[in-house]
Short mmCIF file of C-alpha atoms in Angstrom, two decimals:
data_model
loop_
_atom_site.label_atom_id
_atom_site.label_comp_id
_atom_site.label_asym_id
_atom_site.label_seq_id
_atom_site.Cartn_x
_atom_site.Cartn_y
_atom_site.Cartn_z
CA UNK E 9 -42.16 14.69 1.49
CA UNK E 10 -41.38 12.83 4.36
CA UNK E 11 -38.05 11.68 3.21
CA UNK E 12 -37.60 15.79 2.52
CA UNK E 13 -37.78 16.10 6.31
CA UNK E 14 -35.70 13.44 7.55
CA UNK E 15 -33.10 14.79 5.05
CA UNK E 16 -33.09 18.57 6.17
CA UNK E 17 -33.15 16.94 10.09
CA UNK E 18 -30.42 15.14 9.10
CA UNK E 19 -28.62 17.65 7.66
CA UNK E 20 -29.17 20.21 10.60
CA UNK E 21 -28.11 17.31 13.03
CA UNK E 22 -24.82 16.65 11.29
CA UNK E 23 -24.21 20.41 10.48
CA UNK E 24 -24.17 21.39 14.10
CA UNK E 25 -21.54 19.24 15.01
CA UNK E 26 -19.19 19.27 11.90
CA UNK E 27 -19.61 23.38 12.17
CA UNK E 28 -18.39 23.29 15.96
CA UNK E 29 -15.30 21.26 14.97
CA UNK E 30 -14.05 23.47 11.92
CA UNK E 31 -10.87 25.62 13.34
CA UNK E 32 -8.59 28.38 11.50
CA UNK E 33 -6.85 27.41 8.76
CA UNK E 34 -3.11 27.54 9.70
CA UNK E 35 -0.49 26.67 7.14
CA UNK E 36 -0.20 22.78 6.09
CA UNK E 37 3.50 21.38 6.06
CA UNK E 38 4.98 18.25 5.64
CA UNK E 39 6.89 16.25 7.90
CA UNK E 40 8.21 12.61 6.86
CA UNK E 41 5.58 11.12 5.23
CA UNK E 42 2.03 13.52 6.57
CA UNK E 43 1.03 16.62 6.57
CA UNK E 44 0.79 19.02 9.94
CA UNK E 45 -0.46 22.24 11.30
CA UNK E 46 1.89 24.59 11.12
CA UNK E 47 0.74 25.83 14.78
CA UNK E 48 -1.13 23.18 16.45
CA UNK E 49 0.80 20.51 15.34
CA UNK E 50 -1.23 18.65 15.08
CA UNK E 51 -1.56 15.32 12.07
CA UNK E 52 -3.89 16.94 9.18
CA UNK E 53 -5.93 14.16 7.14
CA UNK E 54 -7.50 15.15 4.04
CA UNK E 55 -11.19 14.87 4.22
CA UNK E 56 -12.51 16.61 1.03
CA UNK E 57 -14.38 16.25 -2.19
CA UNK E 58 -13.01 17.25 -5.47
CA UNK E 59 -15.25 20.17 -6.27
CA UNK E 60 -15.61 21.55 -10.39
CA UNK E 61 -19.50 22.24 -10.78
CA UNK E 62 -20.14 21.33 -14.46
CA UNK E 63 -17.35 19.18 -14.65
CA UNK E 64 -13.85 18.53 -13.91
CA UNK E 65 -13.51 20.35 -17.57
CA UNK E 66 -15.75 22.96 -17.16
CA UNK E 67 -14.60 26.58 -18.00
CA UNK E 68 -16.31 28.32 -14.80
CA UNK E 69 -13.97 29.15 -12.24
CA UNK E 70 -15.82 27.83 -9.09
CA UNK E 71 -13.72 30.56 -7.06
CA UNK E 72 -14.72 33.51 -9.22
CA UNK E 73 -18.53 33.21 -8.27
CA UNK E 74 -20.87 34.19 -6.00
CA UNK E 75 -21.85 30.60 -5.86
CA UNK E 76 -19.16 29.30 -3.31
CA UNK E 77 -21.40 30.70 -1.17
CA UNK E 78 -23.87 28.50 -1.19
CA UNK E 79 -21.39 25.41 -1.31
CA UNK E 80 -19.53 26.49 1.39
CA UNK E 81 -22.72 26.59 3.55
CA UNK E 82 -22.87 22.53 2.38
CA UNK E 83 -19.19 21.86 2.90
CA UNK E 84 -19.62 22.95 6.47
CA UNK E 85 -22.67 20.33 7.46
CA UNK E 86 -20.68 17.53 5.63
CA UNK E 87 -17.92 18.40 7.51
CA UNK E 88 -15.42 18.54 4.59
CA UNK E 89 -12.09 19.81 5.26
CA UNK E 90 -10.52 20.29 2.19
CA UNK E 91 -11.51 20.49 -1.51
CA UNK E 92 -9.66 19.96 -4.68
CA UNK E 93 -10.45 22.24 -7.81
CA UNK E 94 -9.34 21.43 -11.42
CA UNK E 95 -9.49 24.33 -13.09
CA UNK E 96 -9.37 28.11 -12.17
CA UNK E 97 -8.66 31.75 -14.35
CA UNK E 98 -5.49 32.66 -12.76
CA UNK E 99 -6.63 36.68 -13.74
CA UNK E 100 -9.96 36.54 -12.39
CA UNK E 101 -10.67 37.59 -8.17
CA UNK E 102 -10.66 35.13 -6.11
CA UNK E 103 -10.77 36.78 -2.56
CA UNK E 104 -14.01 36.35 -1.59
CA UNK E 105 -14.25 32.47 -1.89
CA UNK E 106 -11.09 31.51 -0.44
CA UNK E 107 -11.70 34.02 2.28
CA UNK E 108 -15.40 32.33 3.10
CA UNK E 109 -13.43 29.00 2.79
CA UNK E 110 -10.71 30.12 5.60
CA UNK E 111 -13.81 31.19 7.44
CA UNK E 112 -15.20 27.76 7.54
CA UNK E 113 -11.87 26.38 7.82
CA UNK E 114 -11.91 24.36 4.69
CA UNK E 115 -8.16 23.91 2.43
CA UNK E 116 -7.79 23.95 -1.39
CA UNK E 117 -5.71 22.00 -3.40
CA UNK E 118 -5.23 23.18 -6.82
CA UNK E 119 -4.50 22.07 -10.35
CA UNK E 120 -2.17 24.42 -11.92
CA UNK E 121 -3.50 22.76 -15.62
CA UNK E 122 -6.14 24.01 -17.61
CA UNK E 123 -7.83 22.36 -20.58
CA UNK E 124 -5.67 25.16 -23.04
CA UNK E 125 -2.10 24.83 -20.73
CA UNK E 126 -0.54 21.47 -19.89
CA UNK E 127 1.80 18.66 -20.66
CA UNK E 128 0.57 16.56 -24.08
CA UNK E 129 0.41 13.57 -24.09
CA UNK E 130 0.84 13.01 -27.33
CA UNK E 131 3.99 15.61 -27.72
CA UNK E 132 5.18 16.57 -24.52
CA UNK E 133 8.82 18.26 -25.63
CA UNK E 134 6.87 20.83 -27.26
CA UNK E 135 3.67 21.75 -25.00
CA UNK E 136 6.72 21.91 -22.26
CA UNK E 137 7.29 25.71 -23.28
CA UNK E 138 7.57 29.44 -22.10
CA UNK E 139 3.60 29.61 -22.59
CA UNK E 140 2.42 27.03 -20.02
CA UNK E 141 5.36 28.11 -17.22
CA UNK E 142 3.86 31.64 -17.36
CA UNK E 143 0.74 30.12 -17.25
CA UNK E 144 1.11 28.13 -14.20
CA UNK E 145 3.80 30.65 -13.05
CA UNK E 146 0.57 32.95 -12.86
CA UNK E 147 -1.72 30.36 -11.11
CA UNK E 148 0.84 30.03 -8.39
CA UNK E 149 0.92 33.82 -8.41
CA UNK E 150 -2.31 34.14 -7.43
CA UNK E 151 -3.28 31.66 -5.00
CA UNK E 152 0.21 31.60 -2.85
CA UNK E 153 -0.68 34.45 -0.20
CA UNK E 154 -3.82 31.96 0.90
CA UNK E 155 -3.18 30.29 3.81
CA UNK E 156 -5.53 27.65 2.92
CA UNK E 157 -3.57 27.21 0.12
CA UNK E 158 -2.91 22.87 0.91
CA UNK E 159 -0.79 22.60 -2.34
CA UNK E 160 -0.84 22.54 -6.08
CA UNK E 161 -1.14 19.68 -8.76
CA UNK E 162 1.32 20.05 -11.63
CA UNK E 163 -0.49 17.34 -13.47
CA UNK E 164 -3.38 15.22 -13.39
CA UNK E 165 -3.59 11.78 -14.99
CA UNK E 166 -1.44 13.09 -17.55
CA UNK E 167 -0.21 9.46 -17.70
CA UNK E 168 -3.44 6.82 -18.06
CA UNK E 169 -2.34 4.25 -19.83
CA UNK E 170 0.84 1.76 -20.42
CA UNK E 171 2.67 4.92 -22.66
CA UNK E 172 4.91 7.22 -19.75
CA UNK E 173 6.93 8.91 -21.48
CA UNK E 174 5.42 12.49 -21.01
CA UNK E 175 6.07 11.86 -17.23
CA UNK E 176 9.36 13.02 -17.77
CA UNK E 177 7.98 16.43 -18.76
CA UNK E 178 5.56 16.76 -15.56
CA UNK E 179 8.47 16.08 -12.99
CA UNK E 180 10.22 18.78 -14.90
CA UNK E 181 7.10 20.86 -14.48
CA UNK E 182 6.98 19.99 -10.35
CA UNK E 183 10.71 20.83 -10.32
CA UNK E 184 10.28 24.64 -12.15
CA UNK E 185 6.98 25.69 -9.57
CA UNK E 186 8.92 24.30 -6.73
CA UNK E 187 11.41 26.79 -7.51
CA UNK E 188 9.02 28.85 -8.21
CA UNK E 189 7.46 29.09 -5.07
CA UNK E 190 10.99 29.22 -3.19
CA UNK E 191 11.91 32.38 -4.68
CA UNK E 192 8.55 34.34 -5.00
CA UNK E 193 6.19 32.65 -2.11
CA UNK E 194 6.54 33.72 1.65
CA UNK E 195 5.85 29.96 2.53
CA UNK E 196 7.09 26.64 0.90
CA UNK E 197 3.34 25.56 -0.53
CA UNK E 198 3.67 21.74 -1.80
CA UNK E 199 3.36 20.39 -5.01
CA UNK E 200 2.50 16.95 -6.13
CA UNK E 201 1.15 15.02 -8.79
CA UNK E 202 -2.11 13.27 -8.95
CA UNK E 203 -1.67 9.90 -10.81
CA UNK E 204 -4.85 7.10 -12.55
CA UNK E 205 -4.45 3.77 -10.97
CA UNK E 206 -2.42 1.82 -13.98
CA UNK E 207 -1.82 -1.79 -11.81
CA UNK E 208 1.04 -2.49 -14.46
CA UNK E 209 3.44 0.99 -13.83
CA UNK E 210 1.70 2.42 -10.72
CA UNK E 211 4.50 1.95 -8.14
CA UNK E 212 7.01 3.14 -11.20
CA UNK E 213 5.58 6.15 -11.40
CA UNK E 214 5.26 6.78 -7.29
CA UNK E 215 9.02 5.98 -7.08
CA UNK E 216 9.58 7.98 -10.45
CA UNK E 217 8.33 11.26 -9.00
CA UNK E 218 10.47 10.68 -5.34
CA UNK E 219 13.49 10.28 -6.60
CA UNK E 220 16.49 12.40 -7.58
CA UNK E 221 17.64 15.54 -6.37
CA UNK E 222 15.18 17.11 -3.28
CA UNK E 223 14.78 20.03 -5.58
CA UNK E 224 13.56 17.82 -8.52
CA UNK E 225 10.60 15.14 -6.63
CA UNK E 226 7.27 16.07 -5.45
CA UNK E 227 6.38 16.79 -2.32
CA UNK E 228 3.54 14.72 -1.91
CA UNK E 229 1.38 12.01 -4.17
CA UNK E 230 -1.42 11.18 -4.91
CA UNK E 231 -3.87 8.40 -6.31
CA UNK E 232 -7.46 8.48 -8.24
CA UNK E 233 -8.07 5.06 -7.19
CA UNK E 234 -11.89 3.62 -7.12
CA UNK E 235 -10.53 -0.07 -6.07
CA UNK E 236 -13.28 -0.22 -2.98
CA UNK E 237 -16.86 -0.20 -4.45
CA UNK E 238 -19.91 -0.65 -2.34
CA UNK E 239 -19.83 -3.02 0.97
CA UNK E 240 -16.05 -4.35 0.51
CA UNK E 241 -12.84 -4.73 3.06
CA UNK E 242 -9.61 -4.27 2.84
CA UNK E 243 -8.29 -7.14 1.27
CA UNK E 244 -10.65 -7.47 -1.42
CA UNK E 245 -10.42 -3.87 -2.69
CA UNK E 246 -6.59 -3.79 -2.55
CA UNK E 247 -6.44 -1.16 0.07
CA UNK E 248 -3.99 -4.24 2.34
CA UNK E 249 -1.71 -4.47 -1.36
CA UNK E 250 -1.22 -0.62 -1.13
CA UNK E 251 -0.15 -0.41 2.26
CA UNK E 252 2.16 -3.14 2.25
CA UNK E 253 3.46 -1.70 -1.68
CA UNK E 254 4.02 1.69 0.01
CA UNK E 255 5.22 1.15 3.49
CA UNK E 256 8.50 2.84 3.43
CA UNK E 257 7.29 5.58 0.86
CA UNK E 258 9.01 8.74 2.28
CA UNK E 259 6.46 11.72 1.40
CA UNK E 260 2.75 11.86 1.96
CA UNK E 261 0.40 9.78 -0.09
CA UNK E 262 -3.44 10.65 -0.20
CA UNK E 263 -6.58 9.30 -2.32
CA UNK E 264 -6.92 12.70 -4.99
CA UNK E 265 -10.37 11.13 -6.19
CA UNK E 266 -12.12 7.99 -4.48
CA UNK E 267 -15.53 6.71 -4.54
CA UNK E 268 -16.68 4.04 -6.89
CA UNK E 269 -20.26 4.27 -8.21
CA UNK E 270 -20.84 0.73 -9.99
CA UNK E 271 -22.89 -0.30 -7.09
CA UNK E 272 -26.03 -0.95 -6.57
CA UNK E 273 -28.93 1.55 -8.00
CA UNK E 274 -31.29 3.52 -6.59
CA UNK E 275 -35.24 3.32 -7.73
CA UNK E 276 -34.41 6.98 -9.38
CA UNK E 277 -32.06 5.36 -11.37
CA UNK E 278 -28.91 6.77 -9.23
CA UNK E 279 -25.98 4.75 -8.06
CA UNK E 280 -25.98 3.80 -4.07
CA UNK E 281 -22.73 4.35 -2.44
CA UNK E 282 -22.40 3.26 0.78
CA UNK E 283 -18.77 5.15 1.42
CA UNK E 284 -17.71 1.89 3.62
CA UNK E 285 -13.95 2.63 2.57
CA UNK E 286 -14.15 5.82 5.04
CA UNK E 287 -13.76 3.69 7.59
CA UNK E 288 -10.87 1.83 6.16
CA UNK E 289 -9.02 5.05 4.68
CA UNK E 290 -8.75 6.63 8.43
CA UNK E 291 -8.06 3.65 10.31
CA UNK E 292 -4.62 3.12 11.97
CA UNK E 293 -3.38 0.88 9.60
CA UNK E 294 -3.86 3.07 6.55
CA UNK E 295 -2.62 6.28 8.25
CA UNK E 296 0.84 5.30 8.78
CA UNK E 297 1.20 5.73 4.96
CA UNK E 298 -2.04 7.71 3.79
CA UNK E 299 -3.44 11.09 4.82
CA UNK E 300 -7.48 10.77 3.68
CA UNK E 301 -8.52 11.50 0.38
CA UNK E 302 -11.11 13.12 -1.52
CA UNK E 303 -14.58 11.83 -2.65
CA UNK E 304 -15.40 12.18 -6.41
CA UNK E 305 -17.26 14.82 -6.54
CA UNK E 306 -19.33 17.64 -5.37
CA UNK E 307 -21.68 18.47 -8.03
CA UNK E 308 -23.85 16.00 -10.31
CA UNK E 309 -23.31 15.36 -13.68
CA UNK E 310 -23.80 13.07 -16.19
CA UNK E 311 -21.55 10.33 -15.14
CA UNK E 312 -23.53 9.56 -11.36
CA UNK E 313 -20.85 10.64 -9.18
CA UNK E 314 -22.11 13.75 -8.08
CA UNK E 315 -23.22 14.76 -4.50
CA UNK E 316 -24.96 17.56 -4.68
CA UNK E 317 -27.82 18.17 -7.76
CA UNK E 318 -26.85 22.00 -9.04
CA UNK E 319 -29.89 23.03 -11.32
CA UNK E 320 -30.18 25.71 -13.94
CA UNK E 321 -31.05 28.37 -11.48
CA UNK E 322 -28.23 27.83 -9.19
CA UNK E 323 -30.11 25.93 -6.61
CA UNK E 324 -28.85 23.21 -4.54
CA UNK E 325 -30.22 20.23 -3.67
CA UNK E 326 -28.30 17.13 -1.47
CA UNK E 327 -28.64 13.80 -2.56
CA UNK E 328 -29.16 10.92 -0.31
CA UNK E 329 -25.19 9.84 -1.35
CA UNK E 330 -23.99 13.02 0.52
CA UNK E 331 -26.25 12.04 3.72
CA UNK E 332 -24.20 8.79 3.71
CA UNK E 333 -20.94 10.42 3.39
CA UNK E 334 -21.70 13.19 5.85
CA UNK E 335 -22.72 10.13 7.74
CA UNK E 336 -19.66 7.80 7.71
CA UNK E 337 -17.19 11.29 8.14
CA UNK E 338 -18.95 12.08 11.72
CA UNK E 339 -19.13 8.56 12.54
CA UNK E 340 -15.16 8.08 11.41
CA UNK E 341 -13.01 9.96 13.57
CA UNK E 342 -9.32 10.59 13.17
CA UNK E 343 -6.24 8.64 14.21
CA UNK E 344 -5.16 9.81 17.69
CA UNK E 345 -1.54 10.78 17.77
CA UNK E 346 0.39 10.88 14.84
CA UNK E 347 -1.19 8.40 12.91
CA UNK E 348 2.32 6.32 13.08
CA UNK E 349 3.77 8.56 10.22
CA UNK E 350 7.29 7.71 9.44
CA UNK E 351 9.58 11.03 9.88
CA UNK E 352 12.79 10.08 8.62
CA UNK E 353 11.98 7.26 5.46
CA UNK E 354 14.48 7.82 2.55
CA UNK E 355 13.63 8.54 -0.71
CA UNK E 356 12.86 6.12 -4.04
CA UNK E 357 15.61 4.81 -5.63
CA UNK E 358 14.64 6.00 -9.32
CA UNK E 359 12.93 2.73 -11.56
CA UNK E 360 14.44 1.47 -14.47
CA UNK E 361 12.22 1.66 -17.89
CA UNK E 362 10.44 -1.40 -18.94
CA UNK E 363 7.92 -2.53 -20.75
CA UNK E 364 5.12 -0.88 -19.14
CA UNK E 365 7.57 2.31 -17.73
CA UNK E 366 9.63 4.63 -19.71
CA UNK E 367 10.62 7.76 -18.49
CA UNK E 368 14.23 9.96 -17.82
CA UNK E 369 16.05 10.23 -14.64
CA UNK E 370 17.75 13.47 -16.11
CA UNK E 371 15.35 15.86 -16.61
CA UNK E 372 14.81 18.25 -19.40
CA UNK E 373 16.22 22.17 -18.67
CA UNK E 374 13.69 24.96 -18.61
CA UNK E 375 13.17 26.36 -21.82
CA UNK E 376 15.16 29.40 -21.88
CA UNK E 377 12.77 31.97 -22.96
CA UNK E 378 10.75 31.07 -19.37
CA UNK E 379 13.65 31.50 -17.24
CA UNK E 380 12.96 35.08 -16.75
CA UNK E 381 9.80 34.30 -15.50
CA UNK E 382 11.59 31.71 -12.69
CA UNK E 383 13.94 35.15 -12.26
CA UNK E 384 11.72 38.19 -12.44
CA UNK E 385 8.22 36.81 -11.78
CA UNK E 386 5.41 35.60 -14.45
CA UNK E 387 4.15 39.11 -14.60
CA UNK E 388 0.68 39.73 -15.65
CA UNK E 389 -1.90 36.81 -15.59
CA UNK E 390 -3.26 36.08 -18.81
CA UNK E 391 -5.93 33.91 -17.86
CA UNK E 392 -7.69 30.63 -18.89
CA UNK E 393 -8.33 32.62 -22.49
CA UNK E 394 -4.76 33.59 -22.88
CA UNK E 395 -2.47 32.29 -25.34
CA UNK E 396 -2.07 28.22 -24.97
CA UNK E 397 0.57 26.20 -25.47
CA UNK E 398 -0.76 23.25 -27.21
CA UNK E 399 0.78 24.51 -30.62
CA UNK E 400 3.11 22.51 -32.36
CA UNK E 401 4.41 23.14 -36.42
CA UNK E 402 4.16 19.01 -36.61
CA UNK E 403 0.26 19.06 -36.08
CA UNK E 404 -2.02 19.88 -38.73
CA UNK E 405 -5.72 21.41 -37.48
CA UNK E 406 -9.27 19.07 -38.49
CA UNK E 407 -12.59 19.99 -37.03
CA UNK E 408 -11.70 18.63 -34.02
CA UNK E 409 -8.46 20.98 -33.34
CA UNK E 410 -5.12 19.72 -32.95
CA UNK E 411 -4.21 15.69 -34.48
CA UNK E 412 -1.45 13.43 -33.60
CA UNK E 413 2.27 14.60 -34.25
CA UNK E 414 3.24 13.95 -37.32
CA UNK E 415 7.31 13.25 -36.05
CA UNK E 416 8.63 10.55 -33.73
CA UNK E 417 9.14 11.00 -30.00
CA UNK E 418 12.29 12.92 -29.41
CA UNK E 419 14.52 12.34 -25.74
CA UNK E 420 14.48 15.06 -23.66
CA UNK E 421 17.23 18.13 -23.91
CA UNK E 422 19.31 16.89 -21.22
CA UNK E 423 21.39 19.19 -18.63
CA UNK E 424 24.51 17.49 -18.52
CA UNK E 425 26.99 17.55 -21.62
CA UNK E 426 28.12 14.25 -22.00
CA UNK E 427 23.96 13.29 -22.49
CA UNK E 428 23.71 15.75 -24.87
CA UNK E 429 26.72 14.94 -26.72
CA UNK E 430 25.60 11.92 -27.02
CA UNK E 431 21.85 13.50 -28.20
CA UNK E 432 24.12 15.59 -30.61
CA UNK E 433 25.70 12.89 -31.63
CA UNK E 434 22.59 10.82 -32.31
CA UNK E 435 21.23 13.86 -34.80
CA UNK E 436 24.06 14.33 -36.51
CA UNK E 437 24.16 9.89 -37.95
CA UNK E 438 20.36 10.60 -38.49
CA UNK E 439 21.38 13.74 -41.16
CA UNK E 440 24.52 11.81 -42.20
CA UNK E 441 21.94 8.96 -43.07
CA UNK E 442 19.53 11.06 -44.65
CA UNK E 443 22.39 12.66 -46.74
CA UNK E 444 23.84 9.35 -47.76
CA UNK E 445 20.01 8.15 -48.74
CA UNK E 446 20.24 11.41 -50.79
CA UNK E 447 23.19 10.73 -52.68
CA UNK E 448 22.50 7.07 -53.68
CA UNK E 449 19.11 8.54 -55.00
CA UNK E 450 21.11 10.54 -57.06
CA UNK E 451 23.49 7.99 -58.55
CA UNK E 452 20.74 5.94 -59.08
CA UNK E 453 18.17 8.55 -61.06
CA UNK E 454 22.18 9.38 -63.26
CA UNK E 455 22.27 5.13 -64.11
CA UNK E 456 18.82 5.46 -65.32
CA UNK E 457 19.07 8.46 -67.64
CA UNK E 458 22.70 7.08 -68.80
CA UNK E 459 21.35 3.87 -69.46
CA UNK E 460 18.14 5.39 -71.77
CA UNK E 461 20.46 7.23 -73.81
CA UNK E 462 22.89 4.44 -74.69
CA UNK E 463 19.57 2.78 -75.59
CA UNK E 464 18.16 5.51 -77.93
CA UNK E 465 21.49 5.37 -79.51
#
């Protein structure tokens, strides 16, 4: 009981001050290597959760509901800034959140994915198709008149292990809503890709998606990365390796997911996370590259990461994790200045494949039944129940849905002829070699029956 009061002081303490300090939400852009208010000017720092109650893969919109209410009233006294949602119904209304979220002057960020539209892993050329672009065509749609629209995802973790090779289909992906946006969107909203920490190809794929043609790398990246855990320090969480790895990176970096929880544990069994790295993440030396981040995540679940304890009746109830936090983020204050952003950096020079990397500089073209949706608009939103694009004739359906392909990986259609001759090319020895394997079959089955008659002569 008492620790019931000191909580609800604590939270009325902290939630006068972070509601005083909450201003309009004017458009984000980029400059260099940070993100800026579009009217202030002023250096914007992410200082968010990732927010998805029931789950990162859970089918509730959590911008459709009357419940934003009620977690908007919590964002405020944490003093949260921005919030990053994984999953939304591009047909359902979502006016009345993101308006109470520009009220409290709180950003989204946005994955364009859904558990039934994105790249697979497992057989990216195909799931790359006119299905998913009107998909995410239709997500963009419908969240690009917010001006607390931060940005959209065009893939998250898509890559989490040493195989990369679908990578080459999510820059593609970044390239077609980019375009998107610059020929249906009154503003340039960015778009970026949220990568796992893989130590053996993570600056691969950082370089991978800023280089090429402007029109073709993201416009910001970002990292789940859960290196700090509990009472560390720079150098022994890796934060000093990741500044000095990404000190000339040209376009903004930012933590999509942060917050270890193997720590130590509470007497009800939860994990105690002392947020320490809040500290580190908005300290001088870490802003000249990074722009905040975003604490995994708002609502608990099973896996102890949670912030806030949602019950079956829609209540909420703050856990003594989000104290901390709200804690560290009004003790923690902002860079002054600029942050010593780098304006004019140049872009990656594009990585070669190796053991642990393999991906295409040249990019695959859009399909060409989707182009009219680049041209003439997606159209009609079909929602998160709308056709899917994770079909594929080379998969066969078991309980489970959808199994591995049953064909090797195939390069990319490429843009340029020569590449594709050369693709061409490639096809046409692989049916010459079937059709020789044919004939010899052939000859061989004709020496068999010749040689059993001469015998039964």
């Amino acid at each position: 009981m008492i620790f019931g009061r000191r909580l609800l002081y604590t939270l009325l303490l902290l939630g006068s001050g972070a509601i005083g300090s909450l201003a309009k939400t004017n458009p984000i852009i980029i400059k260099g290597n940070a993100f800026f208010d579009s009217e202030t000017g002023e250096r914007f720092y992410l200082r968010g959760v990732d927010y998805q109650p029931g789950g990162s893969s859970s089918l509730v919109d959590p911008l459709a509901t009357d419940s934003c209410y009620k977690d908007v009233e919590i964002f405020k006294k944490m003093g949260v800034n921005t919030i990053r949602v994984y999953q939304v119904d591009n047909a359902a209304d979502h006016d009345n959140c993101m308006k109470a979220f520009e009220e409290a002057g709180i950003y989204v960020i946005l994955d364009l994915n859904t558990f039934r539209h994105s790249i697979s892993r497992a057989d990216p050329a195909l799931s790359y198709n006119k299905v998913y672009l009107q998909h995410i065509f239709s997500t963009v749609d419908a969240f690009k008149d917010y001006d607390n629209v931060l940005g959209f995802f065009s893939g998250n973790e898509v890559v989490n292990d040493h195989e990369t090779t679908a990578i080459t289909w999510v820059k593609a992906t970044t390239r077609d809503v980019k375009a998107y946006i610059k020929k249906h969107a009154s503003r340039q909203i960015p778009v970026g890709y949220s990568a796992a920490d893989i130590a053996e190809n993570r600056l691969e794929l950082a370089h991978y998606f800023n280089c090429g043609d402007e029109s073709e790398r993201a416009d910001f990246y970002a990292f789940n990365m859960y290196e700090w855990c509990g009472h560390s320090s720079m150098s022994v969480s890796g934060y000093f390796d990741r500044i000095r790895e990404f000190s000339s990176y040209s376009i903004p970096l930012f933590l999509s997911e942060f917050g270890c929880n193997t720590v130590e544990i509470f007497e009800d069994q939860t994990p105690d996370r002392p947020f320490t790295e809040i500290e580190a993440i908005y300290s001088p030396l870490m802003t000249e590259s990074f722009s905040g981040g975003l604490v995994y995540e708002y609502s608990a679940e099973p896996n102890n990461y949670g912030l806030v304890i949602v019950d079956d009746n829609e209540n909420r109830k703050i856990s003594k994790n989000c104290v901390t936090l709200m804690k560290q983020f009004q003790k923690v204050p902002n860079p002054k200045g600029d942050g010593g952003f780098r304006e004019n950096a140049s872009p990656s020079e594009c990585p070669r494949n190796s053991t642990y990397f393999q991906a295409w500089d040249v990019l695959p073209t859009m399909p060409k039944e989707a182009k009219v949706y680049l041209e003439e608009g997606a159209g009609e939103p079909l929602g998160i129940d709308g056709p899917t694009n994770m079909w594929s004739p080379y998969h066969h359906q078991d309980g489970n849905g959808f199994t591995t392909p049953k064909h090797p990986k195939v390069k990319p259609g490429l843009s340029n002829a020569t590449n594709s001759s050369k693709a061409n090319l490639g096809e046409e020895k692989e049916e010459e070699s079937a059709s020789s394997k044919v004939t010899f079959t052939l000859v061989q089955l004709g020496l068999v029956l010749l040689v059993s008659m001469f015998i039964k002569f």
